[in-house]
PDB file of C-alpha atoms in Angstrom:
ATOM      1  CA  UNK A  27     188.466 129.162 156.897  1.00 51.00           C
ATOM      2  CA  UNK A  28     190.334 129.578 160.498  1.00 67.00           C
ATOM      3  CA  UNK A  29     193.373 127.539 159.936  1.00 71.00           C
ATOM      4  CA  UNK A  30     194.259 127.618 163.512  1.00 91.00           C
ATOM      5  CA  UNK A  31     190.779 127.207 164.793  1.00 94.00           C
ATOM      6  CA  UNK A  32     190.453 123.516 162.874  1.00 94.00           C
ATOM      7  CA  UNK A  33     194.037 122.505 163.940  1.00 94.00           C
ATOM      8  CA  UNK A  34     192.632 122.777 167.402  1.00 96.00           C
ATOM      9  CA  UNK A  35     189.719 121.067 166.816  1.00 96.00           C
ATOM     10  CA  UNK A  36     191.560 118.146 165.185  1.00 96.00           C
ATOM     11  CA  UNK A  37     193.672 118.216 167.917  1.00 95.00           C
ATOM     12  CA  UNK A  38     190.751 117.569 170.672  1.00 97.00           C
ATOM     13  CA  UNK A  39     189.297 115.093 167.858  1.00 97.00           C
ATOM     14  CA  UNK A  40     192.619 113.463 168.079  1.00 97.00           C
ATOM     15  CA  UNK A  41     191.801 113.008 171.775  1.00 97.00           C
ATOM     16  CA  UNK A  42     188.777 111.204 171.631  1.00 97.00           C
ATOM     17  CA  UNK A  43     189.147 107.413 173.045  1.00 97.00           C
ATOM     18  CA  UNK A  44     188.624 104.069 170.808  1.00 97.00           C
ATOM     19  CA  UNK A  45     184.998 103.485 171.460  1.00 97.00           C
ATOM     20  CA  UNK A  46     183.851 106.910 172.505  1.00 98.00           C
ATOM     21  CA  UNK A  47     181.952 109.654 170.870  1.00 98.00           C
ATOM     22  CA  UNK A  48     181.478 113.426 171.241  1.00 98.00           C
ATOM     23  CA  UNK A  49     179.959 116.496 169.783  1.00 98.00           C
ATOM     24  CA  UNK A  50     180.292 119.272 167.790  1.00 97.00           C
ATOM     25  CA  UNK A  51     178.946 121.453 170.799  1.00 97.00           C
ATOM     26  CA  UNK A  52     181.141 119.802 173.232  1.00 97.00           C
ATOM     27  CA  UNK A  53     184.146 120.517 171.071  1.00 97.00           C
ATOM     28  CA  UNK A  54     183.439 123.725 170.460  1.00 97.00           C
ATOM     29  CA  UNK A  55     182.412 124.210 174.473  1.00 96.00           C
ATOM     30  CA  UNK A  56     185.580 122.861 175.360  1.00 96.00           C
ATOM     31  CA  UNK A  57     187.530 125.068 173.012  1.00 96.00           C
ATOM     32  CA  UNK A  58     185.711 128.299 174.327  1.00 94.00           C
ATOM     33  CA  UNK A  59     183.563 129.057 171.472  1.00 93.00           C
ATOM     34  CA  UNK A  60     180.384 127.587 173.165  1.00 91.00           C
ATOM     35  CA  UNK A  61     178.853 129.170 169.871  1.00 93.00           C
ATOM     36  CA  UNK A  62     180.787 127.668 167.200  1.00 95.00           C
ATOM     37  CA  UNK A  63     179.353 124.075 166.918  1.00 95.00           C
ATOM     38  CA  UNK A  64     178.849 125.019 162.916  1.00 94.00           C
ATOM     39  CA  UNK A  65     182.698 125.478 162.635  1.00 95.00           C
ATOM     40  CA  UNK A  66     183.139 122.415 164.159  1.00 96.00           C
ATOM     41  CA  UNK A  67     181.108 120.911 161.786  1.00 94.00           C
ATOM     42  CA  UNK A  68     183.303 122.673 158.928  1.00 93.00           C
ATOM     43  CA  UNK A  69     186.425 121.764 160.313  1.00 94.00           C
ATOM     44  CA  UNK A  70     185.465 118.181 160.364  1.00 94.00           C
ATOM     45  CA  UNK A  71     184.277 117.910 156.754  1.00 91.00           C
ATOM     46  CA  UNK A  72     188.544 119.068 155.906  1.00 89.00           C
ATOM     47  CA  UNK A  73     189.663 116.293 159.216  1.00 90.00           C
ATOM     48  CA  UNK A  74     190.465 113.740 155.491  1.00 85.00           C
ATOM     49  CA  UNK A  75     193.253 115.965 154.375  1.00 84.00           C
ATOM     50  CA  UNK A  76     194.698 116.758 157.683  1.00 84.00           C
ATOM     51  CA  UNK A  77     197.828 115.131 159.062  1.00 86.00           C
ATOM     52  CA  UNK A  78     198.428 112.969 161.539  1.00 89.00           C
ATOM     53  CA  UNK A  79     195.382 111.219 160.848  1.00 91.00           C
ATOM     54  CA  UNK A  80     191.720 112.304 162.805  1.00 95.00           C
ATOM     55  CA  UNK A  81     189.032 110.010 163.931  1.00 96.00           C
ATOM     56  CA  UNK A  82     186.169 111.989 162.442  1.00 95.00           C
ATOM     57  CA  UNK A  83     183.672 109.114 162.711  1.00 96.00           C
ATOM     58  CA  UNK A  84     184.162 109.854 166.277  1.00 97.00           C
ATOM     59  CA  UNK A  85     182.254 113.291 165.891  1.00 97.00           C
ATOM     60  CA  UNK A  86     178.590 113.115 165.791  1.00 97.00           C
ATOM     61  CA  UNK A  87     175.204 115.543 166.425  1.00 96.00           C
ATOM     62  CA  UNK A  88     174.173 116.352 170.014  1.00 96.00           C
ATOM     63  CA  UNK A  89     172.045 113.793 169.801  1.00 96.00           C
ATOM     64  CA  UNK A  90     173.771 110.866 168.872  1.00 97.00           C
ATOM     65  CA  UNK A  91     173.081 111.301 165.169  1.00 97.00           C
ATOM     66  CA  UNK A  92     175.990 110.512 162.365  1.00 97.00           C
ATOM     67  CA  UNK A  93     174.778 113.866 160.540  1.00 93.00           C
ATOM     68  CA  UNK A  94     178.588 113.731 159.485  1.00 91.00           C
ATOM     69  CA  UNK A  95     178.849 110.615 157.345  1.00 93.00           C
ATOM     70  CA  UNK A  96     177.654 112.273 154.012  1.00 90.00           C
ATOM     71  CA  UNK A  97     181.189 113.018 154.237  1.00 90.00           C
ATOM     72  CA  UNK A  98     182.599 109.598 154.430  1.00 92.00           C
ATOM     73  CA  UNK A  99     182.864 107.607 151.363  1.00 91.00           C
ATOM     74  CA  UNK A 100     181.149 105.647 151.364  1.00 93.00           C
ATOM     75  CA  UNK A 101     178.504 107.254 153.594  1.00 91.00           C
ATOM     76  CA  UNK A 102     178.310 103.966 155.535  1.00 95.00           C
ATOM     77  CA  UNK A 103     181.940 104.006 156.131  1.00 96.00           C
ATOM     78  CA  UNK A 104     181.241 105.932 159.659  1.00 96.00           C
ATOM     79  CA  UNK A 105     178.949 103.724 160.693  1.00 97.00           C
ATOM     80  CA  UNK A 106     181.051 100.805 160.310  1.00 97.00           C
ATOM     81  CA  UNK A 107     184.511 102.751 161.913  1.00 97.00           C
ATOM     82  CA  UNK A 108     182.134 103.231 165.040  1.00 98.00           C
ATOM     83  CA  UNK A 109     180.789  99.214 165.239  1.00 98.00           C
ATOM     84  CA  UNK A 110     184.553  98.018 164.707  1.00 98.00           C
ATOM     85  CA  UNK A 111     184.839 100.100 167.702  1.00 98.00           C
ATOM     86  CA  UNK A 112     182.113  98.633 169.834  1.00 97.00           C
ATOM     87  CA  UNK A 113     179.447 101.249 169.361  1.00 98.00           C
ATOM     88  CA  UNK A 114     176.152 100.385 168.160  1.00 97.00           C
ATOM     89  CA  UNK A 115     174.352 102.371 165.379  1.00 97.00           C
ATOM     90  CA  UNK A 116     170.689 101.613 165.307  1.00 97.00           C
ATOM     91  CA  UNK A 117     168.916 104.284 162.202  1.00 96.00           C
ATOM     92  CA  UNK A 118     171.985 106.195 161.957  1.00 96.00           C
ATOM     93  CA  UNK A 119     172.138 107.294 165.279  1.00 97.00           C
ATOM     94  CA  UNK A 120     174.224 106.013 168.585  1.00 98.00           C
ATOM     95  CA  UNK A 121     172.242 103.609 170.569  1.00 96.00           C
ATOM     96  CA  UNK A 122     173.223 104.239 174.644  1.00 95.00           C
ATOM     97  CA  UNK A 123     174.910 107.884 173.677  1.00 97.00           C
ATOM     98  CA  UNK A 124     175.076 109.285 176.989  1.00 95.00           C
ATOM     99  CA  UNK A 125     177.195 106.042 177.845  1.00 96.00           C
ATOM    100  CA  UNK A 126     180.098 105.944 175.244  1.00 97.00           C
ATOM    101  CA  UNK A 127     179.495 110.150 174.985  1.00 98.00           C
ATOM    102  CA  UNK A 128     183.234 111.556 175.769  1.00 98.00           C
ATOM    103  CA  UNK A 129     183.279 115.666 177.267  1.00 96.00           C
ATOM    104  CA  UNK A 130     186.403 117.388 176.540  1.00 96.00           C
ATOM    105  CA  UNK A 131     185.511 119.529 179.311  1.00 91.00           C
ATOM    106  CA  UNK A 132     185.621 117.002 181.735  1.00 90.00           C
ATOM    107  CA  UNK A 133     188.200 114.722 180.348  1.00 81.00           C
ATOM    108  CA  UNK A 134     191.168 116.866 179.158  1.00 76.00           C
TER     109      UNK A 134
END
């Protein structure tokens, strides 16, 4: 486990607007490691422990997909952090994901 390399992906998590989403691609993209969307992924099933809080639920598939909330407990917790947020979940996936979809790239 890169220590450093999930304290900076919590801290672009951390970034991530009330009511938006992004992806493990565009984290790792925006971190430089175009390749590392599988870290990401890692680094988010640890974002519980970490400190000051992360909004994991925020972090989904490239597709709009909650292929994270397996590690939410319970598994429809993520879901229901995303509607309290104004997102719509239709099949566990984010209904108009291009629309609420956040780019670190373009928004740090």
């Amino acid at each position: 486990m890169d220590a450093n390399f999930y304290e900076q992906v919590y801290e672009v998590v951390r970034l991530i607007p009330k009511g938006r989403v992004t992806s493990y691609g565009a984290i790792a993209k925006a971190l430089g490691a175009a390749k590392s969307s599988r870290m990401v992924g890692h680094a988010m099933a640890y974002a519980g422990s970490a400190s000051p809080k992360i909004p994991a639920h925020r972090v989904v598939n490239s597709s709009g997909l909650l292929t994270g909330r397996f590690h939410f407990s319970p598994p429809t917790l993520m879901q229901e952090l995303l509607e309290k947020e104004g997102i719509t979940v239709v099949n566990d996936k984010i209904k108009n994901f291009k629309k609420v979809f956040w780019d670190p790239l373009q928004e740090i």
